[in-house]
Tab-separated table of C-alpha atoms and ligand atoms in Angstrom:
chain	number	residue	atom	x	y	z
A	1	UNK	CA	89.486	73.110	132.868
A	2	UNK	CA	91.850	75.103	135.256
A	3	UNK	CA	91.205	76.893	138.929
A	4	UNK	CA	91.322	80.773	139.196
A	5	UNK	CA	90.849	83.279	142.060
A	6	UNK	CA	88.093	85.444	141.443
A	7	UNK	CA	86.024	88.464	142.785
A	8	UNK	CA	82.480	86.781	143.491
A	9	UNK	CA	79.714	88.983	144.125
A	10	UNK	CA	75.956	88.108	144.961
A	11	UNK	CA	74.847	91.775	143.329
A	12	UNK	CA	73.467	92.544	146.727
A	13	UNK	CA	76.316	94.544	148.142
A	14	UNK	CA	78.556	91.530	149.265
A	15	UNK	CA	81.713	90.126	147.488
A	16	UNK	CA	84.793	87.844	148.276
A	17	UNK	CA	87.468	86.284	146.697
A	18	UNK	CA	86.669	82.347	145.618
A	19	UNK	CA	88.503	79.765	143.341
A	20	UNK	CA	86.389	79.046	139.849
A	21	UNK	CA	87.131	76.708	137.100
A	22	UNK	CA	87.713	78.119	133.835
A	23	UNK	CA	87.387	75.619	131.017
A	24	UNK	CA	88.576	76.011	127.427
A	25	UNK	CA	87.052	78.258	124.441
A	26	UNK	CA	84.802	77.157	122.091
A	27	UNK	CA	84.307	78.243	118.319
A	28	UNK	CA	84.754	82.227	118.510
A	29	UNK	CA	85.964	82.612	122.001
A	30	UNK	CA	89.443	83.443	123.707
A	31	UNK	CA	90.663	82.524	126.396
A	32	UNK	CA	92.813	85.304	128.168
A	33	UNK	CA	95.179	85.305	131.451
A	34	UNK	CA	93.956	88.302	133.050
A	35	UNK	CA	97.242	90.357	134.038
A	36	UNK	CA	95.583	93.101	135.128
A	37	UNK	CA	92.121	94.563	136.093
A	38	UNK	CA	90.439	98.142	136.237
A	39	UNK	CA	88.436	98.881	139.306
A	40	UNK	CA	85.836	101.165	138.369
A	41	UNK	CA	82.741	102.990	139.987
A	42	UNK	CA	80.450	100.806	137.598
A	43	UNK	CA	82.254	97.553	139.713
A	44	UNK	CA	80.973	99.157	142.866
A	45	UNK	CA	77.236	99.979	141.615
A	46	UNK	CA	77.154	96.194	139.988
A	47	UNK	CA	78.542	94.826	143.163
A	48	UNK	CA	75.501	96.967	145.104
A	49	UNK	CA	72.665	96.845	142.227
A	50	UNK	CA	72.493	93.500	140.166
A	51	UNK	CA	71.157	91.096	142.351
A	52	UNK	CA	72.808	88.160	141.133
A	53	UNK	CA	75.784	85.779	141.215
A	54	UNK	CA	78.642	86.992	139.102
A	55	UNK	CA	82.485	87.718	138.854
A	56	UNK	CA	83.110	91.342	138.715
A	57	UNK	CA	85.288	93.228	136.624
A	58	UNK	CA	85.026	94.888	133.004
A	59	UNK	CA	88.387	96.782	132.416
A	60	UNK	CA	91.287	93.975	131.783
A	61	UNK	CA	94.700	93.441	129.982
A	62	UNK	CA	96.285	90.522	129.681
A	63	UNK	CA	97.793	87.520	127.690
A	64	UNK	CA	95.626	85.302	124.771
A	65	UNK	CA	96.332	81.545	126.636
A	66	UNK	CA	93.936	79.952	124.274
A	67	UNK	CA	92.031	80.094	121.233
A	68	UNK	CA	88.714	78.242	119.941
A	69	UNK	CA	88.106	77.217	116.388
A	70	UNK	CA	87.555	80.038	113.961
A	71	UNK	CA	89.556	82.355	115.745
A	72	UNK	CA	91.767	84.551	113.427
A	73	UNK	CA	92.064	88.281	115.317
A	74	UNK	CA	94.473	86.958	117.769
A	75	UNK	CA	96.996	83.927	118.471
A	76	UNK	CA	98.551	82.514	121.501
A	77	UNK	CA	101.262	84.184	123.246
A	78	UNK	CA	99.115	87.984	122.050
A	79	UNK	CA	98.989	90.861	124.582
A	80	UNK	CA	95.114	92.479	124.217
A	81	UNK	CA	93.176	94.850	125.939
A	82	UNK	CA	89.364	93.697	126.802
A	83	UNK	CA	86.542	95.675	125.334
A	84	UNK	CA	83.074	95.509	127.477
A	85	UNK	CA	80.636	96.597	124.520
A	86	UNK	CA	81.550	93.440	122.329
A	87	UNK	CA	79.533	94.201	119.173
A	88	UNK	CA	78.062	91.370	116.684
A	89	UNK	CA	78.754	93.552	113.475
A	90	UNK	CA	75.309	92.497	112.361
A	91	UNK	CA	72.893	94.226	113.731
A	92	UNK	CA	70.711	97.818	112.768
A	93	UNK	CA	73.181	99.574	115.139
A	94	UNK	CA	76.227	97.898	114.713
A	95	UNK	CA	75.678	98.739	110.659
A	96	UNK	CA	75.132	102.087	111.602
A	97	UNK	CA	78.806	102.545	112.627
A	98	UNK	CA	77.273	102.440	116.482
A	99	UNK	CA	79.068	99.304	117.561
A	100	UNK	CA	78.987	100.487	121.112
A	101	UNK	CA	75.588	100.262	121.458
A	102	UNK	CA	75.059	97.111	119.503
A	103	UNK	CA	71.224	95.693	119.693
A	104	UNK	CA	72.100	92.495	120.352
A	105	UNK	CA	75.350	92.041	122.490
A	106	UNK	CA	75.175	95.090	124.396
A	107	UNK	CA	74.313	94.365	127.988
A	108	UNK	CA	73.868	98.161	128.303
A	109	UNK	CA	70.555	97.403	126.321
A	110	UNK	CA	69.867	94.644	128.696
A	111	UNK	CA	69.067	92.505	125.308
A	112	UNK	CA	70.047	89.533	126.744
A	113	UNK	CA	73.297	87.484	126.859
A	114	UNK	CA	74.436	86.816	123.299
A	115	UNK	CA	77.946	88.993	123.941
A	116	UNK	CA	78.873	86.528	126.563
A	117	UNK	CA	80.962	83.358	125.931
A	118	UNK	CA	79.386	80.046	126.629
A	119	UNK	CA	78.170	80.390	129.768
A	120	UNK	CA	78.814	77.173	131.326
A	121	UNK	CA	82.949	78.045	131.179
A	122	UNK	CA	82.921	79.989	134.428
A	123	UNK	CA	81.848	77.824	137.379
A	124	UNK	CA	81.814	78.834	140.802
A	125	UNK	CA	80.682	75.519	143.348
A	126	UNK	CA	79.810	73.760	139.896
A	127	UNK	CA	77.100	75.941	138.723
A	128	UNK	CA	77.876	78.119	135.689
A	129	UNK	CA	78.597	81.821	137.004
A	130	UNK	CA	78.121	84.999	134.519
A	131	UNK	CA	80.989	87.435	134.289
A	132	UNK	CA	80.652	91.296	134.389
A	133	UNK	CA	80.066	92.816	130.940
A	134	UNK	CA	80.988	89.416	129.644
A	135	UNK	CA	84.221	89.643	130.707
A	136	UNK	CA	84.602	88.957	134.487
A	137	UNK	CA	88.048	90.720	134.855
A	138	UNK	CA	88.672	90.121	138.555
A	139	UNK	CA	89.642	86.497	137.650
A	140	UNK	CA	92.694	85.120	136.651
A	141	UNK	CA	91.240	83.282	133.333
A	142	UNK	CA	88.395	84.564	131.230
A	143	UNK	CA	86.718	83.423	128.360
A	144	UNK	CA	85.281	86.172	125.890
A	145	UNK	CA	84.219	86.376	122.167
A	146	UNK	CA	86.723	87.429	119.910
A	147	UNK	CA	85.031	90.429	119.384
A	148	UNK	CA	86.189	91.192	123.276
A	149	UNK	CA	89.920	91.594	122.657
A	150	UNK	CA	92.003	93.911	120.896
A	151	UNK	CA	95.920	93.043	120.209
A	152	UNK	CA	98.137	95.311	121.593
A	153	UNK	CA	101.437	95.573	119.764
A	154	UNK	CA	103.279	98.238	121.678
A	155	UNK	CA	105.494	98.046	124.730
A	156	UNK	CA	103.259	99.240	127.547
A	157	UNK	CA	102.497	97.928	131.108
A	158	UNK	CA	99.175	95.554	132.007
A	159	UNK	CA	98.415	97.693	134.713
A	160	UNK	CA	98.237	100.595	132.083
A	161	UNK	CA	97.011	98.734	129.254
A	162	UNK	CA	93.645	97.313	131.348
A	163	UNK	CA	92.350	101.148	132.193
A	164	UNK	CA	92.236	102.077	128.283
A	165	UNK	CA	89.100	99.643	128.181
A	166	UNK	CA	86.580	102.066	130.247
A	167	UNK	CA	87.927	104.676	132.072
A	168	UNK	CA	90.125	106.166	128.894
A	169	UNK	CA	87.896	105.271	126.280
A	170	UNK	CA	84.782	107.067	128.004
A	171	UNK	CA	86.799	109.977	128.866
A	172	UNK	CA	88.684	110.714	125.391
A	173	UNK	CA	86.138	109.214	123.057
A	174	UNK	CA	83.138	111.615	124.634
A	175	UNK	CA	85.396	114.639	123.512
A	176	UNK	CA	87.376	113.125	120.124
A	177	UNK	CA	84.322	111.065	119.154
A	178	UNK	CA	81.147	112.374	120.215
A	179	UNK	CA	82.123	115.776	119.836
A	180	UNK	CA	83.866	118.186	116.854
A	181	UNK	CA	85.785	120.079	119.109
A	182	UNK	CA	87.887	122.365	116.816
A	183	UNK	CA	90.792	124.073	116.963
A	184	UNK	CA	90.886	127.059	119.629
A	185	UNK	CA	87.640	125.495	121.143
A	186	UNK	CA	86.737	126.601	124.646
A	187	UNK	CA	86.316	123.410	127.033
A	188	UNK	CA	85.051	122.876	130.799
A	189	UNK	CA	85.634	119.250	132.271
A	190	UNK	CA	83.620	118.624	135.475
A	191	UNK	CA	85.330	116.324	137.806
A	192	UNK	CA	89.122	115.269	137.463
A	193	UNK	CA	89.006	111.837	138.316
A	194	UNK	CA	90.437	109.318	135.997
A	195	UNK	CA	87.758	110.015	133.260
A	196	UNK	CA	87.800	113.842	133.668
A	197	UNK	CA	91.505	113.347	133.102
A	198	UNK	CA	91.047	111.486	129.708
A	199	UNK	CA	88.407	113.860	128.411
A	200	UNK	CA	90.874	116.477	129.241
A	201	UNK	CA	93.877	114.863	127.399
A	202	UNK	CA	91.310	114.582	124.337
A	203	UNK	CA	90.522	117.894	124.418
A	204	UNK	CA	94.050	119.086	124.658
A	205	UNK	CA	95.024	116.460	121.456
A	206	UNK	CA	91.733	117.790	119.730
A	207	UNK	CA	93.554	121.393	119.509
A	208	UNK	CA	91.420	123.246	122.277
A	209	UNK	CA	92.184	126.809	123.358
A	210	UNK	CA	91.411	126.887	127.140
A	211	UNK	CA	90.789	123.720	128.869
A	212	UNK	CA	89.247	124.476	132.330
A	213	UNK	CA	89.156	121.744	135.125
A	214	UNK	CA	86.417	121.865	137.565
A	215	UNK	CA	86.742	119.964	140.604
A	216	UNK	CA	86.301	120.648	144.384
A	217	UNK	CA	89.792	119.649	145.180
A	218	UNK	CA	92.660	121.701	144.505
A	219	UNK	CA	95.209	118.967	144.461
A	220	UNK	CA	93.067	117.444	141.640
A	221	UNK	CA	92.912	120.353	139.607
A	222	UNK	CA	96.567	120.670	140.099
A	223	UNK	CA	96.752	116.873	138.739
A	224	UNK	CA	94.408	117.949	135.722
A	225	UNK	CA	96.863	121.106	134.403
A	226	UNK	CA	99.811	117.967	133.953
A	227	UNK	CA	97.228	116.367	131.777
A	228	UNK	CA	96.533	119.216	129.818
A	229	UNK	CA	94.113	121.660	132.100
A	230	UNK	CA	95.470	125.362	130.796
A	231	UNK	CA	92.892	126.675	133.796
A	232	UNK	CA	91.516	125.696	137.114
A	233	UNK	CA	88.092	126.290	138.824
A	234	UNK	CA	87.388	125.320	142.322
A	235	UNK	CA	83.577	124.633	142.982
A	236	UNK	CA	82.293	124.765	146.093
A	237	UNK	CA	80.380	121.524	147.718
A	238	UNK	CA	77.123	123.799	148.191
A	239	UNK	CA	77.150	125.477	144.942
A	240	UNK	CA	75.299	122.627	143.421
A	241	UNK	CA	73.904	125.158	140.964
A	242	UNK	CA	77.395	126.019	139.774
A	243	UNK	CA	76.459	129.577	140.233
A	244	UNK	CA	79.919	131.111	141.446
A	245	UNK	CA	81.576	128.304	139.111
A	246	UNK	CA	79.725	130.084	136.214
A	247	UNK	CA	80.555	133.294	136.821
A	248	UNK	CA	84.753	132.166	137.274
A	249	UNK	CA	83.603	130.214	133.309
A	250	UNK	CA	82.021	133.107	131.853
A	251	UNK	CA	85.074	135.308	133.370
A	252	UNK	CA	87.946	132.611	131.269
A	253	UNK	CA	85.153	133.010	127.863
A	254	UNK	CA	84.888	136.361	127.434
A	255	UNK	CA	81.530	136.729	129.260
A	256	UNK	CA	80.109	134.078	127.140
A	257	UNK	CA	80.487	130.512	128.306
A	258	UNK	CA	82.299	127.596	127.213
A	259	UNK	CA	81.882	125.884	123.520
A	260	UNK	CA	81.619	122.390	125.161
A	261	UNK	CA	81.358	121.134	128.897
A	262	UNK	CA	81.722	117.511	129.976
A	263	UNK	CA	80.162	116.566	133.251
A	264	UNK	CA	82.387	113.448	134.471
A	265	UNK	CA	81.408	113.658	138.455
A	266	UNK	CA	78.586	110.660	138.454
A	267	UNK	CA	76.831	112.739	140.682
A	268	UNK	CA	73.064	113.104	139.864
A	269	UNK	CA	72.507	117.085	141.030
A	270	UNK	CA	75.036	117.970	138.933
A	271	UNK	CA	73.460	116.284	135.580
A	272	UNK	CA	72.458	120.031	134.414
A	273	UNK	CA	75.869	121.552	135.293
A	274	UNK	CA	77.462	121.495	131.948
A	275	UNK	CA	74.497	123.297	130.295
A	276	UNK	CA	75.068	126.110	132.835
A	277	UNK	CA	78.942	126.448	131.790
A	278	UNK	CA	78.374	126.583	127.988
A	279	UNK	CA	77.419	129.487	125.446
A	280	UNK	CA	74.332	129.832	123.407
A	281	UNK	CA	74.813	126.955	120.761
A	282	UNK	CA	77.244	125.177	122.664
A	283	UNK	CA	77.212	121.704	123.721
A	284	UNK	CA	76.909	119.888	126.869
A	285	UNK	CA	78.106	116.478	127.211
A	286	UNK	CA	77.154	114.214	130.069
A	287	UNK	CA	80.295	111.561	130.113
A	288	UNK	CA	79.518	110.061	133.657
A	289	UNK	CA	76.281	107.740	132.863
A	290	UNK	CA	74.135	109.583	135.143
A	291	UNK	CA	70.590	107.713	135.004
A	292	UNK	CA	68.635	109.355	137.672
A	293	UNK	CA	65.814	111.255	137.888
A	294	UNK	CA	66.935	115.206	138.047
A	295	UNK	CA	64.992	118.535	137.885
A	296	UNK	CA	65.998	120.664	134.780
A	297	UNK	CA	65.812	124.325	134.178
A	298	UNK	CA	65.030	124.587	130.892
A	299	UNK	CA	66.052	128.312	130.675
A	300	UNK	CA	69.637	126.447	130.586
A	301	UNK	CA	68.939	125.212	127.293
A	302	UNK	CA	68.487	128.535	125.957
A	303	UNK	CA	69.352	129.134	123.335
A	304	UNK	CA	70.125	126.461	120.825
A	305	UNK	CA	72.316	124.265	123.302
A	306	UNK	CA	73.034	120.685	122.777
A	307	UNK	CA	72.847	118.051	125.856
A	308	UNK	CA	74.434	114.801	124.416
A	309	UNK	CA	74.810	111.471	126.484
A	310	UNK	CA	77.842	109.333	124.670
A	311	UNK	CA	78.293	105.890	125.940
A	312	UNK	CA	81.605	104.532	126.453
A	313	UNK	CA	83.182	107.253	124.472
A	314	UNK	CA	81.249	106.010	121.458
A	315	UNK	CA	83.863	102.970	121.363
A	316	UNK	CA	84.804	101.267	118.266
A	317	UNK	CA	87.463	99.187	119.717
A	318	UNK	CA	88.994	97.733	116.572
A	319	UNK	CA	89.805	101.576	115.569
A	320	UNK	CA	90.165	103.685	118.849
A	321	UNK	CA	92.503	101.126	121.379
A	322	UNK	CA	95.250	100.937	118.646
A	323	UNK	CA	95.125	104.983	117.802
A	324	UNK	CA	95.091	105.097	121.825
A	325	UNK	CA	98.207	102.692	122.143
A	326	UNK	CA	100.043	104.827	119.306
A	327	UNK	CA	99.423	107.631	121.209
A	328	UNK	CA	100.466	106.516	124.355
A	329	UNK	CA	104.005	105.168	122.049
A	330	UNK	CA	104.359	108.717	121.125
A	331	UNK	CA	104.069	109.876	124.681
A	332	UNK	CA	101.052	111.940	123.641
A	333	UNK	CA	98.510	110.472	125.924
A	334	UNK	CA	99.570	109.863	129.414
A	335	UNK	CA	98.564	106.319	131.117
A	336	UNK	CA	101.219	105.312	133.656
A	337	UNK	CA	100.652	108.297	135.358
A	338	UNK	CA	96.545	107.494	135.856
A	339	UNK	CA	97.377	104.612	137.812
A	340	UNK	CA	97.796	105.412	141.140
A	341	UNK	CA	97.825	102.392	143.455
A	342	UNK	CA	97.981	98.529	142.340
A	343	UNK	CA	95.981	96.036	144.607
A	344	UNK	CA	95.628	92.432	145.302
A	345	UNK	CA	92.397	90.671	144.694
A	346	UNK	CA	92.214	90.356	148.486
A	347	UNK	CA	92.626	93.996	149.122
A	348	UNK	CA	89.379	95.243	147.393
A	349	UNK	CA	87.753	96.585	150.348
A	350	UNK	CA	90.876	98.894	150.828
A	351	UNK	CA	90.703	99.278	147.349
A	352	UNK	CA	86.827	100.420	146.685
A	353	UNK	CA	87.525	102.565	150.260
A	354	UNK	CA	90.127	104.659	148.169
A	355	UNK	CA	88.032	105.145	145.225
A	356	UNK	CA	84.792	105.538	147.013
A	357	UNK	CA	86.819	108.370	148.924
A	358	UNK	CA	88.590	110.232	145.930
A	359	UNK	CA	92.053	109.165	147.359
A	360	UNK	CA	93.385	107.482	143.983
A	361	UNK	CA	92.980	108.559	140.097
A	362	UNK	CA	92.381	105.254	138.918
A	363	UNK	CA	93.052	101.593	141.100
A	364	UNK	CA	94.400	98.625	139.036
A	365	UNK	CA	94.020	95.001	140.349
A	366	UNK	CA	97.249	93.006	139.474
A	367	UNK	CA	97.422	88.695	139.414
A	368	UNK	CA	101.056	88.416	139.588
B	401	ZN	ZN1	84.842	100.957	133.811
B	402	ZN	ZN1	75.088	94.738	116.811
């Protein structure tokens, strides 16, 4: 048993730093000393809505501090990235290759806690406490299933590695894994925050022709160009139906519309926006996980358009994390540049405020 500092929430809008006890890993489990944790919009949502007590955080990187019986994937001292969609490897979806929507473990499917390491291992006030997405990375230590860790061989700061496990994977994977962009495809990316910048990186690596970054901020469009965008279109806050944006995109795409458009804003009213920007038989991709009910003009689907909603960039962690690390190592994937600000756990109020007001691409909590 060891004590650790953690960000605890009641899932009713409150959070504070508390001391928790973290036990040893059991069979098939790994104790990770967390070195850095990404800060994500999903953390904010979970703090507001989960209505239960939990350790916050689902984007982490750290060092293996102990392993339970039968763990073969990693050893003590290994540097690891954590993965929040923990596959069981045996269910229907895992056998289909859809590890990210595992029927048994995925917290997203609401199928219980099979992906969680034994619950008693983290305790707050002597009561077992759940960890966000089976991880709870805003804590100095976390015990997770071995399927939740991927070893990192490359020389990379923890602050850059930790963001791979959510925002990078989601943006990059929604392009590379979920679509079949070919050389010369024209692509729109709506929203140039952390996820959008990684969709842009994925599109650039896939050989896209025009990569049109769309945002309300000129500054963010300029940053998007550093990540591979070839063109920028400023959206007006009031142009919720994208009337003007659509015209601008058409001008850039021979009057036809883009081949692909990726929505990365998490703004429910923009759920249909990618459909407005693509050509007939193009593909609209909703990356940000909008879940609200919204109105759709079915004319937007004319004609032969596809609308897909991949989860977590269709992440296969043992395949994708090493690929992302190699791309980083060879200078093709920018990660260091994404981390705009580092915080201590005690500074979370400021961190959430910066994130919610779009002042940063990505914030990261560091523990030492
Ligand atoms: Zn996240
Ligand atoms: Zn499964």
